[in-house]
Short mmCIF file of C-alpha atoms in Angstrom, two decimals:
data_model
loop_
_atom_site.label_atom_id
_atom_site.label_comp_id
_atom_site.label_asym_id
_atom_site.label_seq_id
_atom_site.Cartn_x
_atom_site.Cartn_y
_atom_site.Cartn_z
CA MET A 1 47.05 -2.10 106.79
CA SER A 2 50.83 -2.16 106.53
CA THR A 3 52.59 -3.28 103.53
CA GLN A 4 54.76 -6.03 104.01
CA ARG A 5 56.80 -6.07 100.73
CA VAL A 6 57.42 -2.93 98.14
CA VAL A 7 58.70 -3.93 94.64
CA ILE A 8 59.90 -1.52 92.35
CA ILE A 9 60.00 -2.66 88.68
CA THR A 10 60.98 -0.48 85.60
CA GLY A 11 60.09 -1.43 82.00
CA THR A 12 56.90 -3.27 82.86
CA SER A 13 54.79 -2.70 79.61
CA LYS A 14 56.32 -5.67 77.83
CA GLY A 15 58.93 -8.60 77.71
CA LEU A 16 60.80 -9.61 80.96
CA GLY A 17 59.70 -6.58 83.05
CA ALA A 18 55.97 -7.21 82.47
CA ALA A 19 56.35 -10.86 83.41
CA MET A 20 58.32 -10.02 86.53
CA ALA A 21 55.65 -7.57 87.49
CA GLN A 22 52.78 -10.06 86.80
CA GLN A 23 54.53 -12.74 88.78
CA VAL A 24 55.44 -10.56 91.91
CA LEU A 25 52.09 -9.51 92.57
CA ASP A 26 50.48 -10.93 95.73
CA ALA A 27 48.07 -9.81 98.83
CA ASN A 28 51.38 -8.95 100.63
CA THR A 29 52.95 -6.93 97.87
CA THR A 30 52.78 -3.09 96.69
CA LEU A 31 54.21 -3.04 93.39
CA PHE A 32 55.46 0.31 91.73
CA ALA A 33 55.40 -0.21 88.02
CA ILE A 34 57.30 2.44 85.78
CA ALA A 35 57.34 2.03 81.96
CA ARG A 36 56.85 4.49 78.90
CA ARG A 37 53.50 2.70 78.17
CA ASP A 38 50.77 1.42 80.25
CA ASN A 39 49.93 -2.11 80.73
CA PRO A 40 46.35 -2.42 81.54
CA SER A 41 46.39 -6.45 82.04
CA LEU A 42 48.84 -5.79 85.15
CA ALA A 43 45.78 -3.55 86.98
CA ALA A 44 43.31 -6.23 86.34
CA LEU A 45 45.99 -8.91 87.73
CA ALA A 46 46.49 -6.93 90.71
CA ASP A 47 42.87 -6.62 91.60
CA GLN A 48 42.65 -10.48 91.00
CA GLN A 49 45.63 -11.31 93.27
CA GLY A 50 44.53 -8.94 95.96
CA ALA A 51 47.73 -6.94 95.31
CA THR A 52 48.15 -3.12 95.35
CA LEU A 53 49.68 -1.53 92.27
CA HIS A 54 50.94 2.02 91.51
CA ALA A 55 51.72 2.53 87.68
CA LEU A 56 53.59 5.48 86.58
CA GLN A 57 54.12 6.21 82.60
CA ALA A 58 57.42 8.01 82.34
CA ASP A 59 60.32 7.91 79.79
CA LEU A 60 63.37 7.10 81.85
CA SER A 61 65.47 7.81 79.18
CA SER A 62 64.96 11.48 79.45
CA ALA A 63 66.14 13.56 82.65
CA ALA A 64 62.76 15.14 83.10
CA GLY A 65 61.17 11.59 83.09
CA MET A 66 63.50 10.51 85.56
CA GLN A 67 63.08 13.64 87.71
CA THR A 68 59.20 12.94 87.62
CA THR A 69 59.90 9.17 88.49
CA GLN A 70 62.12 10.13 91.65
CA GLU A 71 59.58 12.83 92.91
CA TRP A 72 56.61 10.18 92.36
CA LEU A 73 58.49 7.74 94.41
CA GLN A 74 59.60 10.05 97.07
CA HIS A 75 56.11 10.95 98.00
CA ALA A 76 54.47 7.56 97.13
CA LEU A 77 56.84 4.82 98.59
CA PRO A 78 55.35 3.34 102.05
CA ARG A 79 57.81 3.83 104.96
CA THR A 80 56.64 0.72 106.99
CA ALA A 81 57.45 -2.37 104.74
CA GLN A 82 59.61 -5.04 105.87
CA HIS A 83 61.25 -5.69 102.62
CA TYR A 84 61.99 -3.23 99.59
CA TRP A 85 62.97 -4.68 96.15
CA LEU A 86 64.25 -2.52 93.36
CA ILE A 87 64.66 -4.22 90.04
CA ASN A 88 66.07 -1.79 87.29
CA ASN A 89 65.06 -3.84 84.21
CA ALA A 90 64.45 -1.05 81.63
CA GLY A 91 66.94 -0.84 79.04
CA THR A 92 67.67 -0.49 75.54
CA VAL A 93 69.82 -2.31 73.12
CA GLU A 94 70.12 0.57 70.43
CA PRO A 95 71.81 2.18 68.83
CA ILE A 96 73.35 -0.89 67.22
CA ALA A 97 76.40 0.19 64.90
CA GLN A 98 79.99 -0.12 64.20
CA ALA A 99 82.29 2.41 65.80
CA ASN A 100 82.73 4.58 62.97
CA GLN A 101 78.92 4.84 62.63
CA LEU A 102 78.02 5.60 66.14
CA ASN A 103 77.15 9.29 65.34
CA ASP A 104 73.80 9.65 66.64
CA ALA A 105 74.63 11.83 69.87
CA MET A 106 70.89 11.64 71.09
CA ALA A 107 70.58 7.96 70.59
CA ILE A 108 73.78 7.54 72.67
CA GLN A 109 72.79 9.67 75.49
CA GLN A 110 69.32 8.26 75.80
CA ALA A 111 71.04 4.61 76.16
CA LEU A 112 73.52 5.74 78.62
CA GLN A 113 70.65 7.54 80.69
CA LEU A 114 68.25 4.41 80.30
CA ASN A 115 70.78 1.63 81.00
CA VAL A 116 72.83 3.18 83.48
CA GLY A 117 71.64 6.73 84.80
CA SER A 118 68.07 5.62 85.69
CA ALA A 119 69.43 2.67 87.63
CA ILE A 120 71.84 4.86 89.59
CA ALA A 121 69.09 7.58 90.22
CA LEU A 122 66.48 4.93 91.49
CA CYS A 123 68.74 3.21 93.70
CA ALA A 124 69.49 6.58 95.30
CA THR A 125 65.94 7.41 95.51
CA LEU A 126 65.10 3.77 97.42
CA LEU A 127 68.14 4.03 99.77
CA ALA A 128 67.40 7.36 100.74
CA ALA A 129 63.72 6.54 101.62
CA THR A 130 64.43 3.39 103.53
CA ASP A 131 67.98 4.14 105.14
CA ALA A 132 66.07 5.25 108.40
CA SER A 133 63.85 2.02 108.64
CA ALA A 134 64.98 -1.58 109.77
CA ALA A 135 63.74 -3.02 106.47
CA GLU A 136 65.52 -5.49 104.10
CA ARG A 137 66.57 -3.78 100.91
CA ARG A 138 67.20 -5.72 97.77
CA ILE A 139 68.34 -4.23 94.59
CA LEU A 140 68.61 -6.11 91.37
CA ASN A 141 70.35 -4.61 88.16
CA ILE A 142 69.55 -6.45 84.92
CA SER A 143 72.81 -6.74 83.05
CA SER A 144 73.98 -8.55 80.00
CA GLY A 145 76.89 -10.85 79.15
CA ALA A 146 77.38 -8.14 76.45
CA GLY A 147 78.90 -6.15 79.45
CA ARG A 148 81.38 -8.87 80.23
CA ARG A 149 82.34 -10.03 76.49
CA SER A 150 82.60 -7.44 73.67
CA VAL A 151 80.20 -7.74 70.72
CA ALA A 152 80.90 -6.07 67.56
CA GLY A 153 78.16 -3.35 66.93
CA TRP A 154 77.29 -3.27 70.61
CA GLY A 155 79.60 -0.68 71.68
CA VAL A 156 77.13 1.49 73.26
CA TYR A 157 75.00 -1.49 74.84
CA GLY A 158 78.06 -3.11 75.99
CA ALA A 159 79.53 -0.17 77.49
CA THR A 160 76.47 0.59 79.36
CA LYS A 161 75.98 -3.04 80.87
CA ALA A 162 79.67 -2.92 81.96
CA ALA A 163 79.12 0.32 83.73
CA LEU A 164 75.96 -1.05 85.28
CA ASP A 165 78.18 -3.89 86.62
CA PHE A 166 80.87 -1.50 87.98
CA TYR A 167 78.23 0.51 89.52
CA THR A 168 76.55 -2.54 91.31
CA GLN A 169 80.19 -3.47 92.67
CA THR A 170 80.62 0.18 94.28
CA LEU A 171 77.05 -0.02 95.65
CA ALA A 172 77.75 -3.25 97.08
CA MET A 173 81.34 -2.09 98.79
CA GLU A 174 79.57 1.00 100.36
CA ASN A 175 77.98 1.07 103.74
CA HIS A 176 74.47 0.68 103.10
CA PRO A 177 72.77 -1.46 106.04
CA ARG A 178 70.56 -4.49 105.50
CA LEU A 179 71.13 -4.14 101.67
CA ARG A 180 71.80 -6.99 99.22
CA CYS A 181 72.42 -6.41 95.54
CA ALA A 182 73.40 -8.03 92.33
CA SER A 183 73.88 -7.32 88.64
CA LEU A 184 72.44 -10.15 86.64
CA ALA A 185 72.55 -11.25 83.25
CA PRO A 186 69.39 -12.98 82.24
CA GLY A 187 70.32 -14.96 79.28
CA VAL A 188 68.92 -14.61 75.67
CA ILE A 189 65.29 -13.97 75.91
CA ASP A 190 62.51 -14.20 73.41
CA SER A 191 61.60 -10.48 73.84
CA PRO A 192 60.96 -7.28 71.83
CA MET A 193 64.76 -6.52 72.25
CA GLN A 194 65.61 -9.91 70.25
CA SER A 195 63.07 -8.58 67.52
CA VAL A 196 65.05 -5.16 67.40
CA ILE A 197 68.30 -7.50 67.25
CA ARG A 198 66.82 -9.42 64.21
CA GLN A 199 66.23 -6.59 62.26
CA GLN A 200 69.91 -5.15 61.92
CA LYS A 201 72.06 -5.27 59.17
CA VAL A 202 75.03 -7.69 59.29
CA SER A 203 77.25 -4.65 58.39
CA ASP A 204 76.15 -3.23 61.75
CA PHE A 205 76.00 -6.40 63.85
CA PRO A 206 78.19 -9.24 62.48
CA ASP A 207 76.70 -11.40 64.96
CA LEU A 208 73.19 -11.30 63.12
CA GLN A 209 73.19 -14.90 61.89
CA ARG A 210 73.84 -16.24 65.40
CA PHE A 211 70.51 -14.78 66.83
CA LEU A 212 68.61 -15.69 63.88
CA ASN A 213 69.32 -18.98 64.39
CA LEU A 214 68.52 -19.00 68.05
CA HIS A 215 65.35 -17.71 67.23
CA ALA A 216 64.74 -20.18 64.44
CA GLU A 217 65.79 -23.16 66.49
CA GLN A 218 63.61 -21.90 69.54
CA GLN A 219 66.47 -21.62 71.83
CA LEU A 220 65.05 -18.59 73.40
CA SER A 221 64.08 -18.61 76.74
CA SER A 222 60.39 -17.20 77.45
CA PRO A 223 60.23 -13.78 79.38
CA GLU A 224 57.71 -15.84 81.86
CA GLU A 225 60.12 -18.82 82.36
CA THR A 226 63.18 -16.50 82.92
CA ALA A 227 61.13 -14.12 85.24
CA ALA A 228 60.28 -17.07 87.56
CA HIS A 229 63.91 -17.95 88.00
CA ILE A 230 64.90 -14.29 88.60
CA LEU A 231 62.48 -13.76 91.14
CA ARG A 232 63.16 -17.05 92.93
CA HIS A 233 66.73 -16.27 92.93
CA MET A 234 66.09 -12.68 94.11
CA GLY A 235 64.29 -14.00 97.05
CA SER A 236 66.66 -16.53 98.19
CA ASP A 237 69.35 -16.43 100.68
CA VAL A 238 72.05 -16.64 98.15
CA PHE A 239 71.01 -13.43 96.27
CA GLY A 240 74.08 -10.81 96.40
CA SER A 241 76.56 -13.43 97.49
CA THR A 242 77.63 -13.12 93.81
CA LEU A 243 77.71 -9.56 92.41
CA LEU A 244 78.06 -10.07 88.78
CA ASP A 245 75.92 -13.08 88.31
CA ASP A 246 73.98 -14.94 85.57
CA ILE A 247 70.67 -16.73 86.03
CA ARG A 248 71.67 -19.42 84.16
CA ARG A 249 74.03 -20.68 87.14
CA TYR A 250 70.71 -21.41 88.99
CA LEU A 251 68.77 -23.27 86.35
#
C-alpha cells in the first residue's frame, strides 16, 4: 500500500514534539519519530490509529547521532508519498548564563548542533530524498521569540534560534520546487523546557520572575493545544507565506 503522507518529527519523547507526533497519526500517515528517549505510548497510539510508525532513538546534539539519523532516513523514507512534512522541533534552552559565564564549550557546541545543525542536516536529507518526486514538501522549523528579541542569559539559545530563522529564509529563496517552509515561534508552552528555565538563578537569567509568574498564573499553553494549532496551520494554504512566523497570529 502506498503512503499518502510522510511526517518526520524530532524531539518526540515529551512536550510539544510528543503532542505533535500523537496528533499527526492517522491511517494515511507514516511517521518517523526521532528522539533521545523512547515513547512507548506513541507506538500504541499508532496501532490504534492505523498509522505506520518508525521510531529512532538518537542524540541529535552529536555528530554521530546526526549521521545515524540521516543514514536511517535515507534508507527508510518511502519515495512514493504525495506529501512530505519535516518538523524540526528538538531543541535545548541550555546553557543559560550571562556572557562572562558561558565557558562550557561542550554545552555550547551541543546546543548549536541540536538547535541549528540537526535542522539543516535533516532538511538536506529530506530534500535530497524527494527532489525527483512530484510530491509537495513542507518544512517547519520550531523557532522562538528569543531569536527575534534578545533576552539576557539566553545568548546561546537566542543565537541558535536567530540562526534557524536566517537558515529558513535562505532555504526559501533557493530553488526547491514544491517546497513550503517557515520558522515558527510556538509561544510559551508548559513543557519540560519551562521547568529548566524556572530552576535557574536570577544572576544567570534576570527574567526568571516573569516565567515563574506565567506558571503560577497558569498562563502557559498546553503542549496539546499548541500542537493542534501548529498542525492545523502547517496543513493550511497560508503555511509558508510568512517565513518568520508566530503561531499566536492564528489563534
